[in-house]
Tab-separated table of C-alpha atoms in Angstrom:
chain	number	residue	atom	x	y	z
D	122	UNK	CA	-13.760	60.117	22.888
D	123	UNK	CA	-16.576	57.684	23.360
D	124	UNK	CA	-18.615	57.934	26.626
D	125	UNK	CA	-17.232	55.814	29.414
D	126	UNK	CA	-19.644	53.028	29.871
D	127	UNK	CA	-20.333	52.356	33.662
D	128	UNK	CA	-22.121	49.084	34.247
D	129	UNK	CA	-23.358	48.222	37.752
D	130	UNK	CA	-22.384	44.613	38.481
D	131	UNK	CA	-23.079	42.395	41.439
D	132	UNK	CA	-21.523	43.304	44.758
D	133	UNK	CA	-18.109	41.787	43.930
D	134	UNK	CA	-17.668	44.240	41.038
D	135	UNK	CA	-18.940	47.784	41.401
D	136	UNK	CA	-18.086	49.298	38.058
D	137	UNK	CA	-16.760	48.341	34.655
D	138	UNK	CA	-15.600	51.145	32.480
D	139	UNK	CA	-13.910	51.443	29.135
D	140	UNK	CA	-11.955	54.361	27.600
D	141	UNK	CA	-11.728	54.528	23.849
D	142	UNK	CA	-10.073	57.599	22.431
D	143	UNK	CA	-11.323	59.111	19.175
D	144	UNK	CA	-9.026	60.361	16.507
D	145	UNK	CA	-11.001	63.319	15.334
D	146	UNK	CA	-12.208	65.559	18.108
D	147	UNK	CA	-12.508	65.596	21.918
D	148	UNK	CA	-8.730	65.478	22.312
D	149	UNK	CA	-5.805	67.934	22.924
D	150	UNK	CA	-4.231	67.865	19.524
D	151	UNK	CA	-1.198	69.776	20.674
D	152	UNK	CA	-0.263	67.386	23.452
D	153	UNK	CA	-1.921	64.306	22.059
D	154	UNK	CA	-3.603	63.631	25.433
D	155	UNK	CA	-7.250	62.678	25.985
D	156	UNK	CA	-9.588	65.160	27.663
D	157	UNK	CA	-11.278	63.633	30.737
D	158	UNK	CA	-13.501	66.505	31.811
D	159	UNK	CA	-16.629	64.790	30.693
D	160	UNK	CA	-16.057	61.954	33.159
D	161	UNK	CA	-16.161	63.952	36.437
D	162	UNK	CA	-19.233	61.981	37.544
D	163	UNK	CA	-17.435	58.714	37.091
D	164	UNK	CA	-16.253	57.022	40.333
D	165	UNK	CA	-12.876	56.443	38.754
D	166	UNK	CA	-12.467	60.022	37.711
D	167	UNK	CA	-9.788	60.899	40.304
D	168	UNK	CA	-7.635	57.868	39.185
D	169	UNK	CA	-8.016	58.781	35.526
D	170	UNK	CA	-7.091	62.437	36.276
D	171	UNK	CA	-4.045	61.451	38.327
D	172	UNK	CA	-2.725	59.349	35.480
D	173	UNK	CA	-4.062	61.387	32.583
D	174	UNK	CA	-0.633	61.416	30.914
D	175	UNK	CA	-0.911	57.711	29.967
D	176	UNK	CA	-3.981	58.359	27.779
D	177	UNK	CA	-2.274	59.409	24.497
D	178	UNK	CA	-3.452	59.528	20.915
D	179	UNK	CA	0.048	59.318	19.460
D	180	UNK	CA	3.477	58.162	20.543
D	181	UNK	CA	6.267	60.663	21.373
D	182	UNK	CA	8.481	61.641	18.499
D	183	UNK	CA	11.495	60.298	20.355
D	184	UNK	CA	12.395	56.671	20.527
D	185	UNK	CA	11.310	54.733	23.560
D	186	UNK	CA	13.617	54.139	26.512
D	187	UNK	CA	15.754	51.063	26.349
D	188	UNK	CA	15.113	50.635	30.030
D	189	UNK	CA	11.944	48.825	28.979
D	190	UNK	CA	14.072	46.281	27.113
D	191	UNK	CA	14.832	45.959	23.441
D	192	UNK	CA	13.997	43.342	20.836
D	193	UNK	CA	16.960	41.114	19.815
D	194	UNK	CA	17.180	38.772	16.876
D	195	UNK	CA	19.371	35.766	16.091
D	196	UNK	CA	19.307	34.224	12.600
D	197	UNK	CA	20.838	31.005	11.321
D	198	UNK	CA	22.290	32.262	8.066
D	199	UNK	CA	24.658	34.841	6.852
D	200	UNK	CA	22.910	34.971	3.438
D	201	UNK	CA	20.676	37.823	2.327
D	202	UNK	CA	17.054	37.174	3.230
D	203	UNK	CA	15.279	38.990	0.505
D	204	UNK	CA	11.853	38.621	-1.131
D	205	UNK	CA	10.880	40.915	-4.003
D	206	UNK	CA	8.126	43.454	-3.614
D	207	UNK	CA	4.993	42.567	-5.535
D	208	UNK	CA	2.764	45.039	-7.372
D	209	UNK	CA	0.128	46.932	-5.483
D	210	UNK	CA	-2.938	48.785	-6.745
D	211	UNK	CA	-2.484	52.579	-7.123
D	212	UNK	CA	-4.803	53.036	-4.173
D	213	UNK	CA	-2.776	50.708	-1.966
D	214	UNK	CA	0.492	52.421	-3.015
D	215	UNK	CA	-0.918	55.742	-2.047
D	216	UNK	CA	-1.911	54.448	1.388
D	217	UNK	CA	1.483	52.809	1.964
D	218	UNK	CA	3.231	55.994	0.835
D	219	UNK	CA	1.282	58.069	3.349
D	220	UNK	CA	1.940	55.575	6.157
D	221	UNK	CA	5.687	55.533	5.383
D	222	UNK	CA	5.766	59.318	5.554
D	223	UNK	CA	4.082	59.236	8.928
D	224	UNK	CA	6.538	56.702	10.257
D	225	UNK	CA	9.541	58.506	8.925
D	226	UNK	CA	8.317	61.756	10.546
D	227	UNK	CA	7.807	59.910	13.828
D	228	UNK	CA	11.268	58.467	13.768
D	229	UNK	CA	10.013	54.880	13.812
D	230	UNK	CA	11.796	53.921	10.559
D	231	UNK	CA	14.679	55.175	8.387
D	232	UNK	CA	15.862	54.529	4.789
D	233	UNK	CA	17.639	51.208	4.622
D	234	UNK	CA	20.813	50.009	2.749
D	235	UNK	CA	20.283	46.457	4.163
D	236	UNK	CA	20.810	43.416	1.970
D	237	UNK	CA	17.602	41.981	3.531
D	238	UNK	CA	14.133	42.962	2.486
D	239	UNK	CA	10.503	41.855	3.022
D	240	UNK	CA	7.542	42.782	0.795
D	241	UNK	CA	4.974	45.320	2.076
D	242	UNK	CA	1.262	45.503	1.721
D	243	UNK	CA	-1.681	47.080	3.679
D	244	UNK	CA	-4.920	45.773	5.149
D	245	UNK	CA	-8.081	47.660	5.936
D	246	UNK	CA	-8.876	48.264	9.620
D	247	UNK	CA	-12.134	49.366	11.220
D	248	UNK	CA	-10.699	52.845	10.986
D	249	UNK	CA	-7.938	53.480	8.518
D	250	UNK	CA	-5.289	51.136	7.264
D	251	UNK	CA	-2.528	48.950	8.737
D	252	UNK	CA	0.820	48.429	7.087
D	253	UNK	CA	1.999	44.842	6.988
D	254	UNK	CA	5.282	43.224	5.991
D	255	UNK	CA	5.703	39.618	4.810
D	256	UNK	CA	8.463	38.601	7.198
D	257	UNK	CA	7.915	34.820	6.645
D	258	UNK	CA	11.287	34.406	4.955
D	259	UNK	CA	13.056	36.177	7.776
D	260	UNK	CA	11.081	34.222	10.397
D	261	UNK	CA	12.089	30.951	8.800
D	262	UNK	CA	15.729	31.722	9.595
D	263	UNK	CA	15.062	33.233	13.041
D	264	UNK	CA	15.989	31.204	16.137
D	265	UNK	CA	12.790	30.972	18.067
D	266	UNK	CA	12.483	31.998	21.680
D	267	UNK	CA	10.471	29.834	24.003
D	268	UNK	CA	8.302	31.728	26.527
D	269	UNK	CA	6.177	29.929	29.119
D	270	UNK	CA	2.737	31.538	28.988
D	271	UNK	CA	0.627	31.624	32.135
D	272	UNK	CA	-2.588	29.651	31.869
D	273	UNK	CA	-5.651	31.765	31.645
D	274	UNK	CA	-7.543	29.769	34.268
D	275	UNK	CA	-4.681	30.323	36.733
D	276	UNK	CA	-4.779	34.087	36.111
D	277	UNK	CA	-8.575	34.214	36.609
D	278	UNK	CA	-8.256	32.264	39.898
D	279	UNK	CA	-5.615	34.800	41.136
D	280	UNK	CA	-8.159	37.589	40.494
D	281	UNK	CA	-10.601	36.090	42.975
D	282	UNK	CA	-11.506	38.496	45.767
D	283	UNK	CA	-10.346	41.590	43.912
D	284	UNK	CA	-12.477	44.737	43.969
D	285	UNK	CA	-11.445	46.480	40.775
D	286	UNK	CA	-11.014	44.709	37.455
D	287	UNK	CA	-9.594	46.525	34.429
D	288	UNK	CA	-8.297	45.953	30.936
D	289	UNK	CA	-6.170	48.071	28.610
D	290	UNK	CA	-5.218	48.430	25.013
D	291	UNK	CA	-1.742	49.880	24.497
D	292	UNK	CA	-1.132	52.520	21.798
D	293	UNK	CA	1.063	50.785	19.193
D	294	UNK	CA	2.426	48.479	21.906
D	295	UNK	CA	5.187	46.972	19.803
D	296	UNK	CA	6.454	50.419	18.838
D	297	UNK	CA	7.203	51.068	22.524
D	298	UNK	CA	10.208	48.743	22.242
D	299	UNK	CA	13.460	49.642	20.465
D	300	UNK	CA	15.230	47.206	18.186
D	301	UNK	CA	18.761	46.264	19.173
D	302	UNK	CA	20.998	48.409	16.974
D	303	UNK	CA	22.771	45.524	15.375
D	304	UNK	CA	19.420	43.876	14.360
D	305	UNK	CA	17.852	46.895	12.778
D	306	UNK	CA	18.931	45.821	9.191
D	307	UNK	CA	17.069	42.581	9.718
D	308	UNK	CA	13.822	44.460	9.795
D	309	UNK	CA	14.305	45.913	6.292
D	310	UNK	CA	11.280	46.077	4.031
D	311	UNK	CA	10.431	47.373	0.592
D	312	UNK	CA	7.801	49.530	-0.991
D	313	UNK	CA	7.323	50.867	-4.438
D	314	UNK	CA	9.377	53.887	-3.475
D	315	UNK	CA	12.363	52.321	-1.731
D	316	UNK	CA	13.683	50.310	1.198
D	317	UNK	CA	13.330	51.109	4.921
D	318	UNK	CA	14.105	49.519	8.317
D	319	UNK	CA	12.635	49.759	11.730
D	320	UNK	CA	14.228	51.386	14.743
D	321	UNK	CA	11.323	50.069	16.873
D	322	UNK	CA	9.767	46.580	16.997
D	323	UNK	CA	7.574	45.909	14.023
D	324	UNK	CA	4.662	43.489	13.886
D	325	UNK	CA	5.231	40.319	12.098
D	326	UNK	CA	8.586	39.145	13.476
D	327	UNK	CA	8.350	35.647	14.994
D	328	UNK	CA	9.700	36.572	18.474
D	329	UNK	CA	7.902	39.906	18.777
D	330	UNK	CA	5.108	38.459	21.035
D	331	UNK	CA	7.711	36.912	23.337
D	332	UNK	CA	9.508	40.315	23.793
D	333	UNK	CA	6.227	42.039	24.344
D	334	UNK	CA	4.750	39.482	26.739
D	335	UNK	CA	7.954	39.354	28.832
D	336	UNK	CA	7.805	43.008	29.487
D	337	UNK	CA	4.058	43.034	30.171
D	338	UNK	CA	4.350	40.139	32.628
D	339	UNK	CA	7.182	41.946	34.421
D	340	UNK	CA	5.160	45.166	34.581
D	341	UNK	CA	1.905	43.808	35.899
D	342	UNK	CA	3.555	41.505	38.420
D	343	UNK	CA	4.962	44.484	40.342
């Protein structure tokens, strides 16, 4: 884990700190939690220690609770929405195959008999690869949700007078939402090895940001 960076600010803000877990060492591999022992001198150490369970390197193997909400889809056609998988380089196929195996083992996806299907490819991240599905055809037939977004200036004004300011980056945030059971076949995608479908919310669906933001707004407004 990278060192927490404490920056002394003017009197209105005492400390700014960031926690960024590593994926190689400095973590409890068995539990997937992040070790915080090296931050005992940090003024926020007691808070971090109290809530240490939220600092995870990987999601639980079980599906998330539906108490947090689930992603629902409505499409405007009864026809199959299918786009053929295009060819990938051998290197990309190998990466996709490994990612699929990981997601199957984690219970995020399952083999799919769905009539629908989106092509799959992968893109390079700063560390590792990200699997991507071309859901444009499905999105073109999806009834869009409208979600009023708070204006950033209004949010900043509401922060006036606060003592602590923080930011967070959720671990696979979309994967913390289940798909509605009846909509799971709509998430179907293809690879060179077969077809699969998501049990959790995948990236790329048109209304995914609305589902995610609705829950986040509800959570931080408490």
